[in-house]
Tab-separated table of C-alpha atoms in Angstrom:
chain	number	residue	atom	x	y	z
A	1	MET	CA	-74.705	97.816	-61.744
A	2	LYS	CA	-74.617	95.717	-64.833
A	3	TYR	CA	-72.426	97.321	-67.564
A	4	LYS	CA	-72.084	96.291	-71.152
A	5	LYS	CA	-69.823	97.691	-73.735
A	6	HIS	CA	-70.421	98.053	-77.456
A	7	LEU	CA	-67.230	100.037	-78.188
A	8	CYS	CA	-64.432	100.341	-80.694
A	9	ILE	CA	-67.293	100.253	-83.228
A	10	SER	CA	-69.727	97.337	-82.881
A	11	LEU	CA	-70.110	94.854	-85.636
A	12	LEU	CA	-73.184	96.463	-87.127
A	13	SER	CA	-71.905	99.953	-86.671
A	14	SER	CA	-68.697	99.088	-88.337
A	15	THR	CA	-70.498	97.909	-91.480
A	16	PHE	CA	-72.678	100.977	-91.551
A	17	LEU	CA	-69.562	103.121	-90.857
A	18	VAL	CA	-67.740	101.554	-93.770
A	19	SER	CA	-70.861	102.053	-96.005
A	20	ASN	CA	-71.214	105.652	-94.980
A	21	LEU	CA	-67.754	107.198	-94.694
A	22	LEU	CA	-67.067	109.683	-97.435
A	23	HIS	CA	-64.122	110.523	-99.574
A	24	ALA	CA	-63.769	114.231	-98.947
A	25	THR	CA	-60.840	115.189	-101.226
A	26	GLU	CA	-62.870	117.324	-103.694
A	27	GLU	CA	-63.201	121.111	-103.333
A	28	LEU	CA	-66.027	123.407	-104.283
A	29	ASN	CA	-65.345	127.129	-105.054
A	30	LEU	CA	-68.352	129.431	-105.126
A	31	THR	CA	-67.988	132.537	-107.217
A	32	GLU	CA	-70.910	134.284	-105.568
A	33	SER	CA	-71.071	135.010	-101.822
A	34	LYS	CA	-74.816	134.946	-101.339
A	35	VAL	CA	-76.792	133.576	-104.207
A	36	TRP	CA	-75.917	130.456	-106.262
A	37	LYS	CA	-77.588	127.639	-108.129
A	38	VAL	CA	-76.915	123.979	-107.862
A	39	SER	CA	-78.347	121.730	-110.520
A	40	PRO	CA	-81.054	120.548	-110.322
A	41	LEU	CA	-82.023	122.691	-107.299
A	42	GLU	CA	-82.117	126.501	-107.096
A	43	PHE	CA	-81.162	127.775	-103.644
A	44	SER	CA	-82.491	131.104	-102.406
A	45	THR	CA	-80.332	133.780	-100.636
A	46	VAL	CA	-78.340	132.454	-97.701
A	47	SER	CA	-77.121	134.863	-95.068
A	48	ILE	CA	-73.598	134.173	-93.839
A	49	THR	CA	-73.162	135.704	-90.386
A	50	GLU	CA	-69.741	134.551	-89.349
A	51	LYS	CA	-67.031	136.767	-90.735
A	52	ASP	CA	-64.576	133.908	-90.928
A	53	THR	CA	-66.910	131.624	-92.857
A	54	ASP	CA	-65.104	130.293	-95.989
A	55	LEU	CA	-67.531	129.526	-98.773
A	56	SER	CA	-64.901	127.473	-100.505
A	57	LYS	CA	-65.842	124.794	-97.884
A	58	CYS	CA	-69.395	124.622	-99.168
A	59	GLU	CA	-70.005	121.168	-100.520
A	60	VAL	CA	-72.825	119.693	-102.637
A	61	TRP	CA	-74.066	116.250	-101.742
A	62	ASP	CA	-76.526	113.682	-103.007
A	63	VAL	CA	-78.103	112.727	-99.674
A	64	GLN	CA	-80.118	109.517	-99.184
A	65	PRO	CA	-80.297	107.457	-96.016
A	66	PHE	CA	-76.933	105.613	-95.561
A	67	VAL	CA	-75.840	106.669	-99.059
A	68	PHE	CA	-73.714	109.801	-99.600
A	69	SER	CA	-71.886	110.888	-102.668
A	70	LYS	CA	-70.939	114.292	-104.037
A	71	ILE	CA	-72.749	115.246	-107.245
A	72	SER	CA	-70.864	116.549	-110.168
A	73	ASN	CA	-73.520	118.240	-112.289
A	74	ILE	CA	-72.788	121.768	-111.089
A	75	ASN	CA	-73.809	124.547	-113.468
A	76	GLU	CA	-71.888	127.509	-114.637
A	77	ASP	CA	-72.459	129.479	-111.405
A	78	THR	CA	-70.074	127.326	-109.572
A	79	ASN	CA	-66.494	125.956	-110.137
A	80	LEU	CA	-65.816	122.387	-109.125
A	81	THR	CA	-62.420	120.722	-109.307
A	82	ALA	CA	-62.329	117.353	-110.938
A	83	CYS	CA	-64.023	114.744	-108.900
A	84	ASN	CA	-61.593	112.379	-107.215
A	85	LYS	CA	-63.414	109.026	-106.659
A	86	GLU	CA	-60.575	106.674	-105.980
A	87	TRP	CA	-60.763	103.341	-104.148
A	88	ILE	CA	-60.458	103.929	-100.362
A	89	LEU	CA	-59.059	101.365	-97.925
A	90	LEU	CA	-60.374	101.702	-94.348
A	91	PRO	CA	-59.112	99.519	-91.457
A	92	PHE	CA	-61.514	99.265	-88.515
A	93	ALA	CA	-61.835	97.511	-85.049
A	94	PHE	CA	-64.714	96.649	-82.825
A	95	SER	CA	-65.499	94.715	-79.667
A	96	THR	CA	-68.844	93.339	-78.326
A	97	ASP	CA	-69.917	90.569	-76.019
A	98	SER	CA	-70.936	88.474	-79.000
A	99	THR	CA	-67.850	88.917	-81.218
A	100	GLY	CA	-64.940	89.704	-78.860
A	101	LEU	CA	-62.073	91.934	-79.973
A	102	SER	CA	-62.128	91.991	-83.736
A	103	GLY	CA	-60.895	93.994	-86.634
A	104	GLY	CA	-61.046	94.213	-90.447
A	105	LEU	CA	-60.376	95.996	-93.656
A	106	GLY	CA	-62.976	97.784	-95.765
A	107	VAL	CA	-62.840	99.181	-99.282
A	108	ILE	CA	-65.043	102.001	-100.589
A	109	LYS	CA	-65.638	103.227	-104.135
A	110	GLN	CA	-67.762	106.219	-104.835
A	111	GLY	CA	-69.243	106.506	-108.338
A	112	LEU	CA	-68.886	102.927	-109.486
A	113	LEU	CA	-70.698	102.593	-112.789
A	114	GLN	CA	-72.690	105.781	-112.063
A	115	PRO	CA	-71.764	109.062	-110.312
A	116	GLN	CA	-74.246	108.711	-107.380
A	117	THR	CA	-73.514	105.140	-106.423
A	118	THR	CA	-71.504	103.796	-103.455
A	119	PHE	CA	-69.734	100.405	-103.368
A	120	VAL	CA	-68.479	98.944	-100.004
A	121	ALA	CA	-66.921	95.712	-99.149
A	122	ALA	CA	-65.246	94.534	-95.897
A	123	ALA	CA	-63.661	91.452	-94.455
A	124	PHE	CA	-63.286	90.931	-90.696
A	125	SER	CA	-61.973	88.454	-88.094
A	126	GLY	CA	-61.617	88.263	-84.302
A	127	LEU	CA	-59.515	86.803	-81.616
A	128	SER	CA	-60.225	83.359	-80.348
A	129	GLN	CA	-62.793	83.012	-77.502
A	130	ASP	CA	-63.648	80.318	-75.086
A	131	ILE	CA	-67.145	78.970	-75.870
A	132	THR	CA	-69.388	76.143	-74.815
A	133	THR	CA	-71.045	73.884	-77.342
A	134	ASN	CA	-73.584	71.350	-76.070
A	135	GLY	CA	-71.697	71.031	-72.763
A	136	ASP	CA	-68.215	70.806	-74.300
A	137	SER	CA	-65.602	73.560	-73.988
A	138	ASP	CA	-64.225	74.836	-77.251
A	139	LYS	CA	-62.719	77.873	-78.936
A	140	ALA	CA	-64.027	79.943	-81.766
A	141	ASN	CA	-63.539	83.302	-83.353
A	142	LEU	CA	-65.539	85.790	-85.397
A	143	TYR	CA	-65.033	85.904	-89.220
A	144	GLY	CA	-66.959	87.052	-92.178
A	145	GLY	CA	-67.519	89.661	-94.892
A	146	PHE	CA	-69.837	92.399	-96.033
A	147	ILE	CA	-70.740	93.833	-99.466
A	148	SER	CA	-73.042	96.694	-100.447
A	149	PHE	CA	-73.874	98.520	-103.639
A	150	SER	CA	-76.314	101.362	-103.257
A	151	ASP	CA	-78.276	104.062	-105.084
A	152	PHE	CA	-77.879	102.550	-108.639
A	153	LYS	CA	-80.270	104.295	-110.961
A	154	ILE	CA	-81.953	101.695	-113.185
A	155	PRO	CA	-81.034	102.479	-116.824
A	156	ASN	CA	-83.600	104.322	-118.916
A	157	THR	CA	-85.377	105.603	-115.700
A	158	GLU	CA	-85.111	108.897	-113.808
A	159	ARG	CA	-86.603	107.911	-110.372
A	160	LEU	CA	-85.987	104.226	-109.831
A	161	PHE	CA	-83.039	103.243	-107.715
A	162	PHE	CA	-81.643	99.858	-106.718
A	163	SER	CA	-79.392	98.800	-103.769
A	164	PHE	CA	-78.222	95.546	-102.224
A	165	THR	CA	-76.488	94.466	-99.023
A	166	GLY	CA	-74.935	91.081	-98.271
A	167	PHE	CA	-73.456	89.808	-95.016
A	168	LYS	CA	-71.874	86.446	-94.176
A	169	SER	CA	-70.378	85.647	-90.760
A	170	TYR	CA	-69.685	83.138	-87.953
A	171	ILE	CA	-70.552	84.564	-84.455
A	172	PRO	CA	-68.843	82.864	-81.499
A	173	LYS	CA	-71.230	84.040	-78.793
A	174	GLY	CA	-74.552	85.226	-80.249
A	175	HIS	CA	-77.080	86.472	-77.641
A	176	TYR	CA	-80.691	85.480	-78.297
A	177	TYR	CA	-83.758	86.314	-76.149
A	178	PHE	CA	-86.410	83.841	-77.446
A	179	ASN	CA	-88.528	84.634	-74.420
A	180	GLY	CA	-88.548	88.444	-74.832
A	181	SER	CA	-91.995	89.288	-73.318
A	182	ASN	CA	-92.328	92.475	-71.312
A	183	ASP	CA	-92.097	90.643	-67.938
A	184	SER	CA	-89.264	88.311	-68.992
A	185	SER	CA	-85.866	88.163	-67.300
A	186	ASN	CA	-82.650	89.178	-68.929
A	187	ASP	CA	-81.064	86.124	-67.377
A	188	ASP	CA	-83.118	84.045	-69.767
A	189	VAL	CA	-80.656	84.469	-72.600
A	190	PHE	CA	-79.547	81.767	-74.932
A	191	ILE	CA	-75.833	82.098	-76.003
A	192	SER	CA	-74.707	80.090	-78.971
A	193	SER	CA	-72.109	80.125	-81.691
A	194	GLY	CA	-73.317	79.858	-85.282
A	195	ASP	CA	-73.695	81.411	-88.659
A	196	LEU	CA	-75.405	84.679	-89.382
A	197	ASN	CA	-75.959	85.453	-93.070
A	198	PHE	CA	-78.267	87.872	-94.813
A	199	PHE	CA	-78.919	89.369	-98.233
A	200	ASN	CA	-81.291	92.324	-98.826
A	201	THR	CA	-82.234	94.359	-101.916
A	202	THR	CA	-84.212	97.549	-102.241
A	203	PHE	CA	-86.097	99.058	-105.217
A	204	ARG	CA	-87.014	102.627	-104.491
A	205	TYR	CA	-89.074	104.901	-106.693
A	206	VAL	CA	-89.131	108.639	-105.954
A	207	LEU	CA	-92.631	110.020	-106.704
A	208	PRO	CA	-92.829	113.168	-108.900
A	209	LEU	CA	-94.346	115.179	-106.010
A	210	GLY	CA	-93.001	118.067	-103.970
A	211	ALA	CA	-89.242	118.261	-103.812
A	212	GLY	CA	-88.969	114.824	-105.523
A	213	ARG	CA	-90.404	116.281	-108.726
A	214	GLU	CA	-87.299	118.257	-109.688
A	215	ASN	CA	-84.797	116.660	-107.331
A	216	PRO	CA	-85.324	112.841	-107.197
A	217	ASP	CA	-81.657	112.336	-106.086
A	218	GLY	CA	-82.186	114.551	-102.994
A	219	ALA	CA	-79.284	116.923	-103.583
A	220	CYS	CA	-78.501	119.638	-101.009
A	221	ALA	CA	-75.593	121.858	-100.107
A	222	LEU	CA	-73.513	121.588	-96.870
A	223	LEU	CA	-71.460	124.273	-95.147
A	224	ASP	CA	-69.528	123.357	-91.991
A	225	GLY	CA	-71.831	120.355	-91.464
A	226	PHE	CA	-75.064	122.316	-91.822
A	227	ALA	CA	-77.489	122.238	-94.788
A	228	ILE	CA	-77.863	125.607	-96.382
A	229	GLY	CA	-80.554	127.029	-98.684
A	230	ARG	CA	-83.129	124.779	-97.033
A	231	HIS	CA	-85.109	127.368	-95.005
A	232	THR	CA	-88.334	126.531	-96.893
A	233	CYS	CA	-88.026	122.819	-96.155
A	234	GLY	CA	-89.658	121.209	-93.169
A	235	SER	CA	-93.066	122.730	-93.669
A	236	GLY	CA	-95.898	122.733	-96.223
A	237	THR	CA	-98.673	120.334	-97.180
A	238	PRO	CA	-97.751	116.684	-96.525
A	239	ILE	CA	-96.917	114.648	-99.656
A	240	LEU	CA	-97.130	117.815	-101.818
A	241	SER	CA	-93.900	119.061	-100.172
A	242	GLY	CA	-90.849	117.141	-99.183
A	243	SER	CA	-89.796	113.921	-100.941
A	244	THR	CA	-91.928	110.817	-101.090
A	245	SER	CA	-90.784	107.320	-102.141
A	246	ILE	CA	-92.494	104.009	-102.517
A	247	GLY	CA	-90.657	100.753	-102.928
A	248	LEU	CA	-90.110	97.038	-102.552
A	249	LYS	CA	-87.418	95.316	-100.508
A	250	THR	CA	-86.469	91.587	-100.596
A	251	PHE	CA	-84.865	90.016	-97.583
A	252	TYR	CA	-83.234	86.733	-96.622
A	253	GLN	CA	-81.519	85.762	-93.351
A	254	TYR	CA	-80.068	82.531	-92.082
A	255	ASN	CA	-79.099	81.812	-88.507
A	256	SER	CA	-77.736	78.536	-86.967
A	257	PHE	CA	-77.444	77.615	-83.293
A	258	GLU	CA	-74.589	75.217	-82.456
A	259	ASN	CA	-75.240	75.247	-78.736
A	260	TRP	CA	-78.814	73.992	-79.132
A	261	GLU	CA	-78.761	71.669	-76.047
A	262	ALA	CA	-78.668	74.769	-73.836
A	263	SER	CA	-81.870	76.168	-75.305
A	264	ASP	CA	-85.410	75.561	-74.163
A	265	ILE	CA	-86.538	75.265	-77.725
A	266	TRP	CA	-84.267	72.477	-79.090
A	267	GLY	CA	-82.708	71.194	-75.840
A	268	ASN	CA	-84.869	68.051	-75.594
A	269	GLU	CA	-84.818	67.174	-79.283
A	270	ASP	CA	-82.486	64.445	-80.781
A	271	LEU	CA	-80.784	66.506	-83.476
A	272	SER	CA	-77.944	65.416	-85.698
A	273	SER	CA	-76.971	68.965	-86.767
A	274	ALA	CA	-77.349	72.521	-85.502
A	275	PRO	CA	-80.968	73.877	-85.791
A	276	GLU	CA	-81.537	76.778	-88.156
A	277	TRP	CA	-83.822	79.687	-88.588
A	278	LYS	CA	-84.286	80.863	-92.156
A	279	THR	CA	-86.541	83.675	-93.268
A	280	ASN	CA	-87.118	85.309	-96.675
A	281	GLY	CA	-89.770	87.540	-98.127
A	282	LEU	CA	-90.824	91.011	-99.224
A	283	ARG	CA	-91.236	94.454	-97.666
A	284	PHE	CA	-93.447	97.121	-99.141
A	285	PHE	CA	-92.842	100.682	-98.024
A	286	LEU	CA	-93.922	104.308	-98.309
A	287	THR	CA	-91.522	106.921	-97.039
A	288	HIS	CA	-92.097	110.737	-96.744
A	289	ASP	CA	-89.226	113.029	-95.756
A	290	ASN	CA	-90.003	116.752	-95.174
A	291	THR	CA	-87.000	117.796	-93.115
A	292	ASP	CA	-84.373	120.408	-93.854
A	293	PHE	CA	-81.483	117.856	-93.658
A	294	ASN	CA	-82.094	114.180	-93.247
A	295	LEU	CA	-78.681	113.434	-91.635
A	296	ASN	CA	-79.205	115.983	-88.837
A	297	PRO	CA	-82.683	117.590	-89.071
A	298	SER	CA	-83.476	120.793	-87.261
A	299	ARG	CA	-87.150	121.097	-88.312
A	300	GLY	CA	-89.810	119.191	-90.169
A	301	TYR	CA	-91.093	115.685	-90.029
A	302	HIS	CA	-90.466	112.226	-91.562
A	303	PHE	CA	-92.728	109.206	-91.559
A	304	GLU	CA	-92.594	105.659	-92.966
A	305	LEU	CA	-95.145	102.893	-93.309
A	306	GLN	CA	-93.796	99.372	-94.039
A	307	TYR	CA	-95.350	95.922	-94.367
A	308	SER	CA	-93.056	92.894	-94.192
A	309	LYS	CA	-94.161	89.394	-95.243
A	310	ASP	CA	-92.422	86.008	-95.174
A	311	PHE	CA	-94.666	83.832	-97.388
A	312	GLY	CA	-93.040	80.625	-96.278
A	313	TRP	CA	-91.431	80.218	-99.687
A	314	GLY	CA	-88.456	77.836	-100.250
A	315	ASP	CA	-86.520	76.963	-97.097
A	316	SER	CA	-88.267	79.502	-94.884
A	317	THR	CA	-88.790	78.158	-91.312
A	318	GLN	CA	-92.316	79.569	-91.221
A	319	SER	CA	-94.441	82.356	-92.654
A	320	TRP	CA	-95.013	85.577	-90.738
A	321	ASP	CA	-95.863	89.273	-91.292
A	322	PHE	CA	-95.423	92.577	-89.553
A	323	LEU	CA	-96.924	96.073	-90.173
A	324	GLU	CA	-95.029	99.085	-88.690
A	325	PHE	CA	-95.223	102.801	-88.737
A	326	LYS	CA	-92.672	105.421	-87.707
A	327	TYR	CA	-93.084	109.171	-87.291
A	328	ASN	CA	-90.296	111.621	-86.407
A	329	HIS	CA	-90.809	115.364	-85.749
A	330	TYR	CA	-88.200	118.135	-85.162
A	331	PHE	CA	-88.590	121.577	-83.648
A	332	ASN	CA	-85.963	124.237	-84.045
A	333	LEU	CA	-85.540	126.034	-80.764
A	334	ASN	CA	-83.829	129.263	-79.817
A	335	SER	CA	-80.083	128.861	-79.331
A	336	PHE	CA	-77.976	129.920	-76.327
A	337	SER	CA	-74.823	132.047	-76.389
A	338	PHE	CA	-72.675	128.893	-76.466
A	339	THR	CA	-74.713	126.885	-78.981
A	340	LYS	CA	-75.167	127.016	-82.745
A	341	GLN	CA	-78.336	124.912	-82.982
A	342	ASN	CA	-80.919	123.616	-80.493
A	343	VAL	CA	-83.447	121.004	-81.549
A	344	LEU	CA	-86.223	119.026	-79.808
A	345	ALA	CA	-86.497	115.730	-81.633
A	346	LEU	CA	-89.456	113.309	-81.121
A	347	SER	CA	-89.920	109.825	-82.479
A	348	LEU	CA	-92.827	107.352	-82.329
A	349	TRP	CA	-92.859	103.757	-83.555
A	350	THR	CA	-95.451	101.067	-83.404
A	351	GLY	CA	-96.159	97.753	-85.109
A	352	TYR	CA	-98.185	94.567	-85.088
A	353	SER	CA	-97.895	90.991	-86.398
A	354	PHE	CA	-101.256	89.741	-87.719
A	355	SER	CA	-99.954	86.179	-88.365
A	356	TRP	CA	-98.667	85.532	-84.867
A	357	ASN	CA	-100.448	82.475	-83.370
A	358	ASP	CA	-100.490	82.170	-79.539
A	359	ASP	CA	-102.385	78.915	-79.687
A	360	HIS	CA	-99.880	76.821	-81.629
A	361	GLU	CA	-96.091	76.422	-81.559
A	362	VAL	CA	-93.628	75.536	-84.298
A	363	ALA	CA	-91.193	74.393	-81.546
A	364	PRO	CA	-91.449	74.390	-77.721
A	365	GLY	CA	-91.698	77.982	-76.652
A	366	LEU	CA	-91.689	79.290	-80.223
A	367	ASN	CA	-95.100	80.566	-81.434
A	368	LEU	CA	-96.431	79.608	-84.859
A	369	HIS	CA	-96.094	82.293	-87.548
A	370	ARG	CA	-94.222	84.676	-85.359
A	371	PRO	CA	-91.372	86.817	-86.780
A	372	PRO	CA	-87.824	85.970	-85.844
A	373	ILE	CA	-86.555	87.799	-82.747
A	374	TRP	CA	-84.483	90.069	-84.953
A	375	GLU	CA	-87.577	91.042	-86.964
A	376	GLY	CA	-90.970	92.442	-86.017
A	377	ALA	CA	-91.966	93.926	-82.669
A	378	ARG	CA	-88.651	94.118	-80.843
A	379	LEU	CA	-86.910	96.600	-78.476
A	380	GLY	CA	-83.384	97.001	-77.224
A	381	GLY	CA	-80.180	97.925	-78.994
A	382	PHE	CA	-78.517	100.966	-80.541
A	383	SER	CA	-81.653	102.640	-81.962
A	384	ARG	CA	-84.635	101.879	-79.654
A	385	MET	CA	-84.413	101.288	-75.834
A	386	ARG	CA	-80.654	101.855	-75.739
A	387	GLY	CA	-80.522	100.958	-72.073
A	388	TYR	CA	-81.161	97.320	-72.951
A	389	ASP	CA	-79.347	94.584	-74.849
A	390	ARG	CA	-80.031	94.135	-78.586
A	391	ASN	CA	-83.431	92.603	-79.261
A	392	ARG	CA	-83.948	92.128	-75.570
A	393	PHE	CA	-87.771	92.331	-75.881
A	394	SER	CA	-89.975	90.832	-78.628
A	395	ASP	CA	-93.626	89.966	-79.005
A	396	ARG	CA	-96.645	90.397	-81.306
A	397	ALA	CA	-97.122	94.063	-80.826
A	398	VAL	CA	-94.912	97.068	-79.852
A	399	SER	CA	-95.110	100.740	-78.969
A	400	TYR	CA	-92.150	103.082	-78.485
A	401	ALA	CA	-91.529	106.819	-77.978
A	402	THR	CA	-88.503	108.963	-77.306
A	403	VAL	CA	-87.624	112.589	-76.815
A	404	GLU	CA	-84.151	114.011	-77.471
A	405	TYR	CA	-82.810	117.429	-76.765
A	406	ARG	CA	-80.018	118.102	-79.165
A	407	ALA	CA	-77.620	121.079	-78.847
A	408	ILE	CA	-74.709	121.730	-81.237
A	409	ILE	CA	-72.170	123.697	-79.267
A	410	LYS	CA	-69.873	126.468	-80.684
A	411	TYR	CA	-66.785	125.036	-78.961
A	412	ASN	CA	-64.897	122.766	-81.299
A	413	PRO	CA	-61.215	122.229	-80.524
A	414	LEU	CA	-60.788	119.862	-83.485
A	415	LYS	CA	-62.106	122.128	-86.203
A	416	ASP	CA	-59.311	122.980	-88.677
A	417	ASN	CA	-56.816	121.315	-86.345
A	418	ALA	CA	-53.667	120.331	-88.173
A	419	LEU	CA	-53.129	117.430	-85.841
A	420	VAL	CA	-56.469	115.919	-86.754
A	421	PRO	CA	-56.452	114.089	-90.097
A	422	VAL	CA	-60.238	114.285	-90.674
A	423	LYS	CA	-62.766	117.162	-90.936
A	424	VAL	CA	-64.723	117.593	-87.722
A	425	ASP	CA	-67.495	120.179	-88.243
A	426	TRP	CA	-69.266	120.247	-84.865
A	427	PHE	CA	-69.985	118.518	-81.575
A	428	GLN	CA	-73.555	117.935	-80.359
A	429	LEU	CA	-74.656	117.264	-76.730
A	430	VAL	CA	-77.823	115.203	-76.350
A	431	GLY	CA	-80.027	114.125	-73.513
A	432	PHE	CA	-82.797	111.535	-74.188
A	433	VAL	CA	-85.479	109.540	-72.532
A	434	GLU	CA	-87.168	106.435	-74.014
A	435	VAL	CA	-90.247	104.415	-73.181
A	436	GLY	CA	-91.478	101.242	-74.866
A	437	ARG	CA	-93.289	97.980	-74.450
A	438	VAL	CA	-93.998	94.800	-76.287
A	439	HIS	CA	-97.199	92.932	-75.787
A	440	ASP	CA	-99.205	89.917	-77.100
A	441	GLN	CA	-102.105	92.080	-78.137
A	442	TYR	CA	-102.474	95.526	-79.726
A	443	ASN	CA	-104.489	97.437	-77.083
A	444	PHE	CA	-104.024	99.988	-74.365
A	445	ASP	CA	-101.871	97.774	-72.342
A	446	LEU	CA	-99.054	98.790	-74.714
A	447	VAL	CA	-98.963	102.160	-72.921
A	448	SER	CA	-98.934	100.673	-69.409
A	449	ASP	CA	-96.121	99.047	-67.398
A	450	MET	CA	-93.646	100.405	-70.059
A	451	LYS	CA	-89.883	99.937	-69.872
A	452	TYR	CA	-87.890	103.100	-69.805
A	453	ASP	CA	-84.342	104.358	-69.977
A	454	VAL	CA	-82.501	107.649	-69.842
A	455	GLY	CA	-79.173	108.633	-71.409
A	456	ILE	CA	-76.742	111.170	-72.659
A	457	SER	CA	-74.830	111.304	-75.933
A	458	LEU	CA	-71.919	113.098	-77.464
A	459	ARG	CA	-72.287	113.315	-81.215
A	460	THR	CA	-70.141	114.796	-83.931
A	461	MET	CA	-70.064	115.410	-87.690
A	462	ILE	CA	-66.888	113.773	-89.049
A	463	GLU	CA	-66.304	113.965	-92.772
A	464	ASP	CA	-69.959	114.771	-93.156
A	465	VAL	CA	-71.132	111.635	-91.321
A	466	PRO	CA	-72.865	111.980	-87.896
A	467	MET	CA	-71.276	109.689	-85.267
A	468	ARG	CA	-72.447	109.150	-81.719
A	469	LEU	CA	-71.151	107.875	-78.389
A	470	GLU	CA	-74.039	107.132	-75.997
A	471	VAL	CA	-74.536	105.982	-72.433
A	472	ALA	CA	-78.018	104.700	-71.570
A	473	TYR	CA	-79.318	103.446	-68.231
A	474	GLY	CA	-82.295	101.075	-67.766
A	475	ASP	CA	-83.457	98.828	-64.993
A	476	GLU	CA	-81.289	96.010	-66.283
A	477	GLY	CA	-78.087	98.013	-66.270
A	478	THR	CA	-76.032	100.416	-68.401
A	479	ASN	CA	-75.132	100.140	-72.056
A	480	VAL	CA	-72.532	102.103	-74.023
A	481	TRP	CA	-72.927	102.352	-77.796
A	482	PHE	CA	-70.789	103.754	-80.549
A	483	MET	CA	-72.648	104.157	-83.725
A	484	VAL	CA	-73.017	106.222	-86.916
A	485	ASN	CA	-76.069	108.340	-87.883
A	486	GLN	CA	-78.789	109.620	-85.686
A	487	PRO	CA	-80.801	106.945	-83.907
A	488	PHE	CA	-84.072	107.823	-85.654
A	489	ASP	CA	-82.538	106.808	-89.015
A	490	PHE	CA	-82.846	103.065	-88.191
């Protein structure tokens, strides 16, 4: 059985982890036991059933995907100690097939320039590895850095937010599946050292509809890792309930391939320097979230429509486009005697590249106007088809579906444990099954001869951040992933 590890926090998970970990030194004391108000939301009566529940643990958060910061505009019905938003240093370690054993140091600052913002920066490096470059043996190691500034409200606006993310690195053993069709072999992998850099920005406008009318920041209250006062969320008329955002993203990514002689694409070309793949462009998106708690929903739905376009501007390798749609739905089920919450979670994702040209090639084996293998219709990795390597499959069209059964158990040996330096709210046991396929046309073949995998997961809420350890099995072997956030968030 083939076995791959993505443990000790993989490269991508470590950057997300750094950008999502929270500084939880503030305390919120509620003067009322059942009814309270949190500006700008008004929460209805909440029934507390556990006698030992301590309402002093109730926390108020501004919740957006991958951005979390406690809000400070609490009205007179609550007492909040002074916000402590110091700079936080966070060491981390990770190991993958591409990077080897590596580590780094991150820094986090909540409330930089504005109360709701999050600033993250990290630098990392790895141990030296044996690599092969165009037939010659060599040594190389991972190194790079990451920076992110998120949820900055544009001055003189109430609903327009700005974020950016930058990443610069050298990867000693990058894995690339340029032939990622549905019937391709996983042995057809191109391994090369090279640079991997990207810079992305997001402009997000929260529409004055539904919950977004009075609460564009998406504030909610948490108690022991559960959202409270949200029993009316997750239902109602689409768009007119929940929160709806529209926006524009810019993207740029640069990859170089130093071991080009081993590839089918550049192997026969007389090159004086490493070939590159550069892409830049715009994404236009519409997102609607009508769940009770976007970090760990128990009911409701979420959908997103996004169109990405590389116009071929500047130094772009070639132009391409991709239209995608994602829909998630959550059903709150009856709990057992040993569980606190049982949820059936469903997710569907599909997409298509209109620009992809099967009749012409920009290089041998590389179709004209196709997205890069890390963009567009792709499967495999920590979010979709977890039983397969990252970006294992790619083509012009894609279909994907998954079902997860999530159960938060009552047993929690780490809760309020003096030996554990972090707050652990709950543990969640998950079983899942995934099916998906890529294809060169968008037709009913997308739902035939599909790849599948099954898996189990142990998830936990640590310092109000969901984290997950997953084992997934597919017909090419077994993968183990350690990541932050629920998989449907990506």
